[in-house]
Coordinates of C-alpha atoms (C1' of nucleotides) in Angstrom, one line a residue:
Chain A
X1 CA -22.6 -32.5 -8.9
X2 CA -23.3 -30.7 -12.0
X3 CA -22.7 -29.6 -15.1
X4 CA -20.6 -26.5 -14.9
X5 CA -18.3 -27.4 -11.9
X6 CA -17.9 -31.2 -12.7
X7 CA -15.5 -29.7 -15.7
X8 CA -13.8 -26.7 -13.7
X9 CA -10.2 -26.5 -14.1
X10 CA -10.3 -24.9 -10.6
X11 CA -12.7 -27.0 -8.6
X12 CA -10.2 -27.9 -5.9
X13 CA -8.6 -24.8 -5.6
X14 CA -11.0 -22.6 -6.0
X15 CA -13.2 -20.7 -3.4
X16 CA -16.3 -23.1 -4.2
X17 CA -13.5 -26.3 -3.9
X18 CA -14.9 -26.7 -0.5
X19 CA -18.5 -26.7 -0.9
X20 CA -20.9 -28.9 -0.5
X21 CA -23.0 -30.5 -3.3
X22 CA -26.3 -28.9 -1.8
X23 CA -23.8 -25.3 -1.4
X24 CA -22.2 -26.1 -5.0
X25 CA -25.8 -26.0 -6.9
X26 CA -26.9 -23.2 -5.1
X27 CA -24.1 -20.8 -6.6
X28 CA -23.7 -22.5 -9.8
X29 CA -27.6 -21.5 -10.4
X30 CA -26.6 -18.4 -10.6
X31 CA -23.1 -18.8 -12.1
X32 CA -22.1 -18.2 -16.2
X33 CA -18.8 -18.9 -17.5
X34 CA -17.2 -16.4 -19.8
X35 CA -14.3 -15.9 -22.2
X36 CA -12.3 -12.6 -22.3
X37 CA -9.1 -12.3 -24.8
X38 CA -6.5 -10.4 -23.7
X39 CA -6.5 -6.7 -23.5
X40 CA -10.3 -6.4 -22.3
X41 CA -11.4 -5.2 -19.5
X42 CA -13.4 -6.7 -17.3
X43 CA -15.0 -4.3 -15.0
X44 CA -14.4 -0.3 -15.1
X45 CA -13.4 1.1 -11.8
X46 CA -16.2 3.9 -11.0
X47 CA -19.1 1.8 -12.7
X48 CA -22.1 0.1 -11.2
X49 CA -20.9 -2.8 -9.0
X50 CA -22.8 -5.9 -10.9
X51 CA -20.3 -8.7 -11.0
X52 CA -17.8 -11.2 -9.3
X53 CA -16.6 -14.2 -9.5
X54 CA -13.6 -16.9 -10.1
X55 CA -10.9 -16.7 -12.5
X56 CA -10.1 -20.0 -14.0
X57 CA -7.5 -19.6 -16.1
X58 CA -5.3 -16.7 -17.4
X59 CA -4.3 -13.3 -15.5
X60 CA -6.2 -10.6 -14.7
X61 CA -4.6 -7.3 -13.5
X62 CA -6.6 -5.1 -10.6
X63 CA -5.8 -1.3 -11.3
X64 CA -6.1 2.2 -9.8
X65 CA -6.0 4.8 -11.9
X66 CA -5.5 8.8 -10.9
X67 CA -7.3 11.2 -13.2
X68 CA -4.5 12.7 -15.3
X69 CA -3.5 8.7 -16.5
X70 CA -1.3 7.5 -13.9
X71 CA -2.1 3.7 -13.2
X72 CA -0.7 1.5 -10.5
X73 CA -1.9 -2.2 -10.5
X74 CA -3.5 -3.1 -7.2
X75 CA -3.4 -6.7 -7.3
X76 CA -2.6 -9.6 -9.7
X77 CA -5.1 -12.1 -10.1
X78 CA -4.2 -15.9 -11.4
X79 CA -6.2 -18.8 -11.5
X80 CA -8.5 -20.0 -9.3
X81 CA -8.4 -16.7 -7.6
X82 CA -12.2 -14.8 -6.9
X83 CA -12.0 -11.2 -8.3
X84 CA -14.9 -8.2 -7.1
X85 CA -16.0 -6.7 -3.9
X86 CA -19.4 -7.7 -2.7
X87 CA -21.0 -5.7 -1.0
X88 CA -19.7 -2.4 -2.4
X89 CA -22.4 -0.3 -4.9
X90 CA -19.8 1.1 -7.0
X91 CA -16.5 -0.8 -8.5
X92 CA -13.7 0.8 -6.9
X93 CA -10.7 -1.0 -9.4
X94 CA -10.3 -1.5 -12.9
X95 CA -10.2 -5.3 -13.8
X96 CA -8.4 -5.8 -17.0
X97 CA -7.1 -9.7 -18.7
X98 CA -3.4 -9.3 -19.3
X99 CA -3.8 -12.7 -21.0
X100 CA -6.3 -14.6 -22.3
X101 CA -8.7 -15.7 -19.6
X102 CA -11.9 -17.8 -18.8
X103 CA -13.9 -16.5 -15.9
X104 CA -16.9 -18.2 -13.7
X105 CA -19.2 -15.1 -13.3
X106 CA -22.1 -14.2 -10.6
X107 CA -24.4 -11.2 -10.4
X108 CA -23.3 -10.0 -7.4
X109 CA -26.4 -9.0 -5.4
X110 CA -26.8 -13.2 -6.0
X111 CA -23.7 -14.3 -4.8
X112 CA -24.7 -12.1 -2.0
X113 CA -27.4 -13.9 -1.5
X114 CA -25.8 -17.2 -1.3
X115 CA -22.8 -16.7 0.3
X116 CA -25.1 -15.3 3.3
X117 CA -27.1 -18.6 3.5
X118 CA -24.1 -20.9 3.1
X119 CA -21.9 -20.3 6.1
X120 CA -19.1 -22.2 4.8
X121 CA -18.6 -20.4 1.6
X122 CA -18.8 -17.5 4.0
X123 CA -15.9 -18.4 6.2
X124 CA -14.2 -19.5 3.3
X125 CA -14.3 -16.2 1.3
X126 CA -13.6 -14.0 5.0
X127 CA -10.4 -16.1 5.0
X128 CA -9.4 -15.2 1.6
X129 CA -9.8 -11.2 1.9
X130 CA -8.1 -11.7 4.8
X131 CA -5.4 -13.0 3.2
X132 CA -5.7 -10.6 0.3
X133 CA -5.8 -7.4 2.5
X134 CA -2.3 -8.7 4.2
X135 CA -0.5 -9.0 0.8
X136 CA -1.5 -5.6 0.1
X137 CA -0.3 -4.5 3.1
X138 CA 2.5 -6.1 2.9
X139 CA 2.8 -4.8 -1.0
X140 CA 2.8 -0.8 0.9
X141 CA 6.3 -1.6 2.2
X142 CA 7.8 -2.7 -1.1
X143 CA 6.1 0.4 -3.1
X144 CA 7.0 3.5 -0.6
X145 CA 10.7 2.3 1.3
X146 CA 12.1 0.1 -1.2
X147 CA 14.8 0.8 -4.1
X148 CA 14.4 -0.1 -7.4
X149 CA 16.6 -2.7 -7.4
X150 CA 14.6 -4.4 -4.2
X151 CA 11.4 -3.7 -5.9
X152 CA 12.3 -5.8 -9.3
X153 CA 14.4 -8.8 -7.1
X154 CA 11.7 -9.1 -5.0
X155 CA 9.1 -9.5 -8.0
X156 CA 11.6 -12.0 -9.4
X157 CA 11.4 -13.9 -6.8
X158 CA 7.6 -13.8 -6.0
X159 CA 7.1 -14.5 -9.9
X160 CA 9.9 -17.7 -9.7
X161 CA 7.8 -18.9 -6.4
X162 CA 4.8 -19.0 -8.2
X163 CA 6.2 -19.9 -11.6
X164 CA 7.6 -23.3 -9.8
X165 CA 4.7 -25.0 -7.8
X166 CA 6.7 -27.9 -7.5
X167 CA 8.9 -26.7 -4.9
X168 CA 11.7 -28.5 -6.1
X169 CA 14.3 -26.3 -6.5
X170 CA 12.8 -23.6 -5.2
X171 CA 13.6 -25.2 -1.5
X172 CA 17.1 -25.8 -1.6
X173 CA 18.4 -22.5 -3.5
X174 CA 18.9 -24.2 -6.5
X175 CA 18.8 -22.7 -10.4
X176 CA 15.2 -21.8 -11.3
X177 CA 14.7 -21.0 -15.1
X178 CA 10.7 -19.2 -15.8
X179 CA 8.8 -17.0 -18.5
X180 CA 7.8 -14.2 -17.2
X181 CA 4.2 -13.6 -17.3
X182 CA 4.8 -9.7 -17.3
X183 CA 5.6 -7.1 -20.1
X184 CA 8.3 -4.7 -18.6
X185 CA 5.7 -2.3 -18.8
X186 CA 3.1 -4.6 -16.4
X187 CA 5.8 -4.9 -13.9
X188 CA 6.6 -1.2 -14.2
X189 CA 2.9 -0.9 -13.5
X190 CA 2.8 -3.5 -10.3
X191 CA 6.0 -2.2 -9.0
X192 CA 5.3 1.7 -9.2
X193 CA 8.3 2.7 -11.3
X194 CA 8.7 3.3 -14.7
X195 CA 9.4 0.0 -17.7
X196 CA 13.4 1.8 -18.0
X197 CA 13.9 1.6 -14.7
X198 CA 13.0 -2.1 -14.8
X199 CA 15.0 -2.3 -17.8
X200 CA 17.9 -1.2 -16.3
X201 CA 18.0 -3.5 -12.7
X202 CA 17.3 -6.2 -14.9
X203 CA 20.2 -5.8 -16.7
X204 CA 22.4 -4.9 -13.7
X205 CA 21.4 -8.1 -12.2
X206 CA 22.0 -9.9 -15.3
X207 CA 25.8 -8.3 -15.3
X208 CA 26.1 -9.0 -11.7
X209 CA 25.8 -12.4 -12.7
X210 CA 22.3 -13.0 -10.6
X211 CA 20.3 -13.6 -13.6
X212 CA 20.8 -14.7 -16.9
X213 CA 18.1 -13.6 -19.4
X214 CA 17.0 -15.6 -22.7
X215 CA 14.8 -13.7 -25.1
X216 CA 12.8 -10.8 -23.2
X217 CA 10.6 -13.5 -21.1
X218 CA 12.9 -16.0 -20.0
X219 CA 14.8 -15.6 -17.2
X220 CA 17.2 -17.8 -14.9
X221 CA 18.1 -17.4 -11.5
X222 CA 21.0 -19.4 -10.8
X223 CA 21.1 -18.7 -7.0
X224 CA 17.9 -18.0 -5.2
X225 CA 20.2 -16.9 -2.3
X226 CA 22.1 -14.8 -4.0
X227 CA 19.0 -12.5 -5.3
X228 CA 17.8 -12.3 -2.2
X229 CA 20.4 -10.8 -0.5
X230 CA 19.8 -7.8 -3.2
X231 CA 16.6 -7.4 -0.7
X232 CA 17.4 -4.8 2.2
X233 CA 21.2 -5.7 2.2
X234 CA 22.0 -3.0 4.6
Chain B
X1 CA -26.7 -7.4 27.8
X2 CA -23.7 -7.3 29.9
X3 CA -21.7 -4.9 32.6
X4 CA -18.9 -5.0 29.9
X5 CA -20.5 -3.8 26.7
X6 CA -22.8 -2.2 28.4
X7 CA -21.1 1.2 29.4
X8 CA -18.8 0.6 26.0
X9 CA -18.2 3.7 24.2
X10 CA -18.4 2.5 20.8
X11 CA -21.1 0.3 21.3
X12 CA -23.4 1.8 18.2
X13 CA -20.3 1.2 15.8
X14 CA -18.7 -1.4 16.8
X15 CA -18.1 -4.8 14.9
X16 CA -20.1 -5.7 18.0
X17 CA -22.8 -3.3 17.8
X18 CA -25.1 -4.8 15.4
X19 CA -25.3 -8.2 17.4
X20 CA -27.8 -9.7 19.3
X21 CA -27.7 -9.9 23.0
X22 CA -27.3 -13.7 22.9
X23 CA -24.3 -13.3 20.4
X24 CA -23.2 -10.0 22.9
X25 CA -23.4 -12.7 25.6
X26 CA -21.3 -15.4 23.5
X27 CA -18.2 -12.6 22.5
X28 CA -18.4 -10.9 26.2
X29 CA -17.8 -14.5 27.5
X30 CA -14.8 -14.2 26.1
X31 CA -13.6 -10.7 25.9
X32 CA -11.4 -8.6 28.7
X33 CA -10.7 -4.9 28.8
X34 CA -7.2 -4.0 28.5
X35 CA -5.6 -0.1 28.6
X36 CA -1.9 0.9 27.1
X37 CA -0.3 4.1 27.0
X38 CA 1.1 5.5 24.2
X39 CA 4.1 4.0 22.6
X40 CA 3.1 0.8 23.8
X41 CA 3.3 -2.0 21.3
X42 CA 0.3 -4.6 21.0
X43 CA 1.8 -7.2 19.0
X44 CA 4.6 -7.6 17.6
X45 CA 5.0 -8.7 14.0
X46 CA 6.3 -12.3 14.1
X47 CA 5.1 -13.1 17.4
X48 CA 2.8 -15.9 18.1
X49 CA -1.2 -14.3 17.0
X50 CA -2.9 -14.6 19.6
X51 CA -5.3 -11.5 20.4
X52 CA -7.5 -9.5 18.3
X53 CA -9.9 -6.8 19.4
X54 CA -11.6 -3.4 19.3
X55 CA -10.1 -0.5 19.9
X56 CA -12.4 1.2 22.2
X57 CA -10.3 4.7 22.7
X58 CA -7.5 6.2 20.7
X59 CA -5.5 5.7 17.9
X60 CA -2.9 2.8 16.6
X61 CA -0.7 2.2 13.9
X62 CA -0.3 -1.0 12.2
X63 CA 3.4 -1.0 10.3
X64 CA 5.7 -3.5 8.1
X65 CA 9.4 -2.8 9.0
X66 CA 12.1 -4.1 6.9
X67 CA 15.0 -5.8 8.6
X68 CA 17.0 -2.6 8.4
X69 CA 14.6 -0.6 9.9
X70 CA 12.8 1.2 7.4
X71 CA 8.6 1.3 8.3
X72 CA 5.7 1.8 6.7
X73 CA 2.7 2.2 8.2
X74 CA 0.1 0.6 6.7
X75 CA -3.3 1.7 8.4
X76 CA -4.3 3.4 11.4
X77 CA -7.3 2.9 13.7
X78 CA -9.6 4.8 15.3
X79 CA -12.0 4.2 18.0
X80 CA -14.2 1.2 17.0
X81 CA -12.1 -0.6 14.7
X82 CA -11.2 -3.9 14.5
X83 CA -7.8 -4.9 14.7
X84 CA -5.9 -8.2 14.5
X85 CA -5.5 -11.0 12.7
X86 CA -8.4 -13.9 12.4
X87 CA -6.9 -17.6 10.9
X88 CA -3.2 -16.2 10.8
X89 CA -0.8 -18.5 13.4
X90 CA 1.7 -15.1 12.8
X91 CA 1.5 -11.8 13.1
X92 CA 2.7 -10.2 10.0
X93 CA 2.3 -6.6 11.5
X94 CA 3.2 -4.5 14.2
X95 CA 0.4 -2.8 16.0
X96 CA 1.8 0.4 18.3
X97 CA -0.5 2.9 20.6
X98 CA 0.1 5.9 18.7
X99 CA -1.9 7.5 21.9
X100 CA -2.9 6.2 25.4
X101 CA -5.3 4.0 24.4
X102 CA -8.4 1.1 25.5
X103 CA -8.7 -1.7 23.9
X104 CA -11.2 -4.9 24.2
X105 CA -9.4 -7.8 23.3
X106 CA -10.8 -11.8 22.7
X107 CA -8.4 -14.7 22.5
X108 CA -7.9 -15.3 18.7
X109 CA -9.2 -18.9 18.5
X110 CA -12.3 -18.5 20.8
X111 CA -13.0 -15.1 18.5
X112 CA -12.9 -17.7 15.6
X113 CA -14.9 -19.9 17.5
X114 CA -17.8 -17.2 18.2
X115 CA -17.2 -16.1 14.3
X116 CA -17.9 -19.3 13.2
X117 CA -21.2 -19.3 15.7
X118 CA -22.5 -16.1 14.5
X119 CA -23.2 -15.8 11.0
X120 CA -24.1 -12.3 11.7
X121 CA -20.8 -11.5 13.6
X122 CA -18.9 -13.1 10.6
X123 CA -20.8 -11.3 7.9
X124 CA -19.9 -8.4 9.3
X125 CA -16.0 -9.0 9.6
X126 CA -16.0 -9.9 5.6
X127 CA -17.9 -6.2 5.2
X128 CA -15.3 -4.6 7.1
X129 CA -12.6 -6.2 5.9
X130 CA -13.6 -5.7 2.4
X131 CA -13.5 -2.5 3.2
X132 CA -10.2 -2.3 4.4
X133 CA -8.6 -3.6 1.5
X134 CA -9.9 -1.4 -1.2
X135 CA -8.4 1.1 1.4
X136 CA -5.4 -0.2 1.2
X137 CA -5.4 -0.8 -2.5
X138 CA -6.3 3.0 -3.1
X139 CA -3.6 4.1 -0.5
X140 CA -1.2 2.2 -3.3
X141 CA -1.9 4.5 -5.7
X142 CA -1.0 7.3 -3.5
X143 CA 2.2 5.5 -2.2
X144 CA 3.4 4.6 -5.6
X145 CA 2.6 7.3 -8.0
X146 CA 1.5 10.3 -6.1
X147 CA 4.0 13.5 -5.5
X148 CA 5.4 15.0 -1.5
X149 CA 2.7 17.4 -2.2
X150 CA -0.2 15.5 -3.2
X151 CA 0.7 12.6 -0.8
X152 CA 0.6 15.6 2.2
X153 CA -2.6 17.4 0.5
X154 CA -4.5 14.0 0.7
X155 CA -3.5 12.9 3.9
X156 CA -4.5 16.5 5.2
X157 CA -8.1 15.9 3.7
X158 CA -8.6 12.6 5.2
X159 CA -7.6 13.9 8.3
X160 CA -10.1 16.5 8.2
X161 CA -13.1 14.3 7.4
X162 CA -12.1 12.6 9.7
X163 CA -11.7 15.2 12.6
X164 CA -14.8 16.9 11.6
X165 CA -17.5 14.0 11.6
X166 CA -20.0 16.7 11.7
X167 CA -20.0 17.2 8.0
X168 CA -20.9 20.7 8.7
X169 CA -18.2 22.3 6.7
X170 CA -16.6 19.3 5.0
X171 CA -19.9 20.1 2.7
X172 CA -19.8 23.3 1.2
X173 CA -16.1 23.5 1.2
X174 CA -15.6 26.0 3.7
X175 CA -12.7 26.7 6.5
X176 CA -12.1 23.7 8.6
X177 CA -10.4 23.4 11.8
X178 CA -8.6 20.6 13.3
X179 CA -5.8 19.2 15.3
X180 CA -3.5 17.0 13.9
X181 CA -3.4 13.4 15.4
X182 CA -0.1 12.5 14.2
X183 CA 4.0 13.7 14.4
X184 CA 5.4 15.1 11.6
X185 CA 7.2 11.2 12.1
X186 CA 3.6 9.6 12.2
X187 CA 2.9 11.9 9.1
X188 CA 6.1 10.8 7.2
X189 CA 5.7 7.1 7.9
X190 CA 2.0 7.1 6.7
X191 CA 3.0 8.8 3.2
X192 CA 6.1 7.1 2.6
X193 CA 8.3 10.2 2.7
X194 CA 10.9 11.7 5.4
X195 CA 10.3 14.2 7.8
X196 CA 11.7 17.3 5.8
X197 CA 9.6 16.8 3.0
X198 CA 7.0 16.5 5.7
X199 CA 7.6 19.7 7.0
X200 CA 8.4 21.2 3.5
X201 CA 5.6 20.5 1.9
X202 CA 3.2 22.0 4.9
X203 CA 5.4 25.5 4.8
X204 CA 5.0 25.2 1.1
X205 CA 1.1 25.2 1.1
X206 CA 1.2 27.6 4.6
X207 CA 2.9 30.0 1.9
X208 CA 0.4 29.3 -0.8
X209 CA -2.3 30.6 1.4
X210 CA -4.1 26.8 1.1
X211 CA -3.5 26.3 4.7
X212 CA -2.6 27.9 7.9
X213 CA -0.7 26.5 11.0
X214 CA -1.0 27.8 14.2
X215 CA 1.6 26.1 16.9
X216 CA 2.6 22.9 15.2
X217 CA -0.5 20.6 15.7
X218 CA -3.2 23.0 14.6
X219 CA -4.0 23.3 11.1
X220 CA -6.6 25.4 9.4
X221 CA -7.6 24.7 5.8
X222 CA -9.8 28.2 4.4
X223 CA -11.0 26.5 1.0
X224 CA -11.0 22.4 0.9
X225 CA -11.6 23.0 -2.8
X226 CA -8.6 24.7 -3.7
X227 CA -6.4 22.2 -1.5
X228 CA -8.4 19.4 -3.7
X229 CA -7.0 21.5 -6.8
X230 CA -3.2 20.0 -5.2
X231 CA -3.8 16.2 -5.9
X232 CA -3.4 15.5 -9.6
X233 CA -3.3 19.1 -10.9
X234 CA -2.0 17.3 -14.5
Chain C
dC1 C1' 10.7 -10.5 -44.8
dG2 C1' 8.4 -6.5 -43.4
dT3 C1' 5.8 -4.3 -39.8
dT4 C1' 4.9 -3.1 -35.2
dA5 C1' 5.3 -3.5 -30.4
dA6 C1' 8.6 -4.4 -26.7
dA7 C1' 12.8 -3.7 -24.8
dT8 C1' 17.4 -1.5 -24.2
dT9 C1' 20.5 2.2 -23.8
dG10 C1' 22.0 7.0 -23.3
dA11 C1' 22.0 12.0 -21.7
dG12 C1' 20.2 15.2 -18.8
dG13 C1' 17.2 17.1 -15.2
dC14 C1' 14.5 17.2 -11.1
dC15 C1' 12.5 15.7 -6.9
dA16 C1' 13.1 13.8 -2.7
dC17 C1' 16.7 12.1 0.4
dT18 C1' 20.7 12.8 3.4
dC19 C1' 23.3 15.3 6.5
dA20 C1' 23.5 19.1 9.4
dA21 C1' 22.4 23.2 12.0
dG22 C1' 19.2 25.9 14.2
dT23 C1' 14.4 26.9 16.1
dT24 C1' 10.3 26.1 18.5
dG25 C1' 7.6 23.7 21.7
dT26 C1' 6.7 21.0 26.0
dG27 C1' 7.2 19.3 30.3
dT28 C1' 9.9 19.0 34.6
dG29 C1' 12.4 20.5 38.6
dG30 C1' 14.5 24.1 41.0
Chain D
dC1 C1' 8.1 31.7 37.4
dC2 C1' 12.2 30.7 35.3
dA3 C1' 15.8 27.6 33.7
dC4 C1' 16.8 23.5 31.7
dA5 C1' 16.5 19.3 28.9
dC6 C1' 14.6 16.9 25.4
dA7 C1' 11.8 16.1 21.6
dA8 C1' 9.6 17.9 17.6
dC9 C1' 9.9 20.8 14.0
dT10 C1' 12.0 23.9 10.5
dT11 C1' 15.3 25.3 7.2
dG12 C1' 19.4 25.0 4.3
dA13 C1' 22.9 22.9 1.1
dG14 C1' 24.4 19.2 -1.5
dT15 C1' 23.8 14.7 -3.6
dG16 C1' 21.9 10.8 -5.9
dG17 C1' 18.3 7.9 -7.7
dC18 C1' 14.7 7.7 -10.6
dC19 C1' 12.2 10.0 -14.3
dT20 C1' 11.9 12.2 -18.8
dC21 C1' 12.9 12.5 -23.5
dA22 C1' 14.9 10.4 -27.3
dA23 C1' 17.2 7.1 -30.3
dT24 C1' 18.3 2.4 -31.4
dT25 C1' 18.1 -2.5 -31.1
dT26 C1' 15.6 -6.7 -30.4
dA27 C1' 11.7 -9.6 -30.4
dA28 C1' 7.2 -11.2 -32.0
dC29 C1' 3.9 -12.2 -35.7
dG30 C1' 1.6 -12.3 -40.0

DNA sequence: CGTTAAATTGAGGCCACTCAAGTTGTGTGG
DNA sequence: CCACACAACTTGAGTGGCCTCAATTTAACG
């Protein structure tokens, strides 16, 4: 063990949770921990590819951007998740914080290096991408054949899943009440749409009786059912 | 080497083609040969994942549905792609011969097996799959934000990079040639449109003078630079 | 309490969809 | 070789959902 993991936040979830002691030294000689407040950006899509790493705490938004402004967030990035693209020369995605955020950095012709001498970490980080490339996937449906309404209630409910580890009500249907960890704006952004239109289904859901919002950030789903049968009801 | 990958078409770029014989040896053990004619499905999405493979000949579509019916296609592949599924017990997508087609397919847990064997094998995988998902992150972008026309103009550029691998043209920006490999349908699906704004689109830069169709399939694009000028003209 | 960003709400317009008809292309059998 | 059938494609007219622009209202923070 050492220094710098013995006190990670993420050490059991993260991508180096299942490393060995000899695997866990060899990356974390090479590892630095940083601190980025909110609002800064991380790496600039088009720039030389130099870093990756883990996200301990905070969110970080992954963004494609089309030359005359037009931005559409790729990919949302929590804790515990590992953000870059080894093995690329150039960085293909804007990383930006969308909160505060603490991050476990690598150079990444290093990482490189040790993640091709450490099979494990290997396997580990194939599995992940894997993973990764099937949300995105999945995310293409949503973005080109869905309604607005669809788009935002299925959000909703991909934010209450993961706003409610616990699984306790989450199971059985029951009331779910969660901040929002998006500005309209940022979900406009995710969703491909603009912040009005999010406005607006919110606030048809809300008179529908689906939702009840608190504030701008709190919301309440009484009936996880319910919301879902916004989804594709055809 | 081996009477199967031996006479393989694709052998140079291939996951498989960087391997040594003894790993050859260890994924040929394995491995069987399999044709389907066009409009044959492969797997279906929610079906037990059992296969992945090469695609040795022709051209397949991977695509979400939604329960009603809409699709999205959310990749192709060409000759020497992988396709499939590693550490998934589901498939999430479907995979459809868009053409008749060959394929080489490996059980999904003895591929796993010979992944986790090979480090060189597996290294690989994470490259390409790396790949694929900025891929599908940048076809997001297009999906989400983009207009009929730009959506049409890019797909019409990737298509002809990718029908004329010689580069010879592609270069200096001069008339290209090609078939298309896809239905106005296929076409649709892909960008996330219909089938009229398919076809409207095409008439509309036919009339511009960016492009000229002879028969339905053939396309002829004089200046690639001017079509360029159609993506993002803010 | 004042300032500023975020969110809501409204009016109007446009792009892409829907529905529908007609045309072209392709392959098959007489 | 032509006639036919069927699929693919084109074109048109009309509609609707989402965007744009603009004005408030609400929330967040010093």
């Amino acid at each position: 063990m050492n220094n710098l993991c013995a006190g990670c936040a993420v050490r059991d979830q993260a991508l180096c949770g299942s490393l060995s002691d000899e695997e866990l030294t060899a990356l974390n000689s090479v590892g630095r921990r940083r601190h980025v407040s909110a609002g800064t950006t991380v790496m600039w899509s088009g720039a030389e590819n130099l870093l990756c790493g883990n996200l301990l705490d905070g969110i970080l938004k992954m963004a494609a951007a089309a030359s005359d402004g037009r931005e559409q967030i790729v990919g949302l990035l929590y804790a515990a998740d590992f953000f870059g693209q080894p093995y690329a020369d150039e960085v293909d995605f804007t990383i930006t914080a969308l909160t505060d955020a603490e991050l476990c950095t690598f150079p990444r012709g290093a990482f490189e290096h040790v993640l091709e001498h450490h099979v494990r970490l290997e396997n580990l980080l194939l599995q992940r991408t894997l993973k990764a490339l099937n949300e995105a996937r999945g995310r293409m449906l949503t973005l080109a054949r869905m309604s607005a309404t669809e788009k935002v209630t299925s959000l909703l409910l991909e934010m209450a899943a993961r706003a409610g580890p616990c699984g306790c009500s989450a199971s059985h249907g029951g009331p779910v009440t969660f901040d929002l960890p998006l500005t309209r704006g940022q979900m406009a952004d995710v969703l491909g749409i603009t912040i009005e239109t999010v406005s607006r289904q919110l606030t048809r859901l809300k008179g529908a009786g689906l939702i009840a919002l608190s504030g701008s950030r709190t919301v309440a789903i009484a009936d996880l059912g319910a919301l879902k049968t916004q989804i594709s009801a055809a």
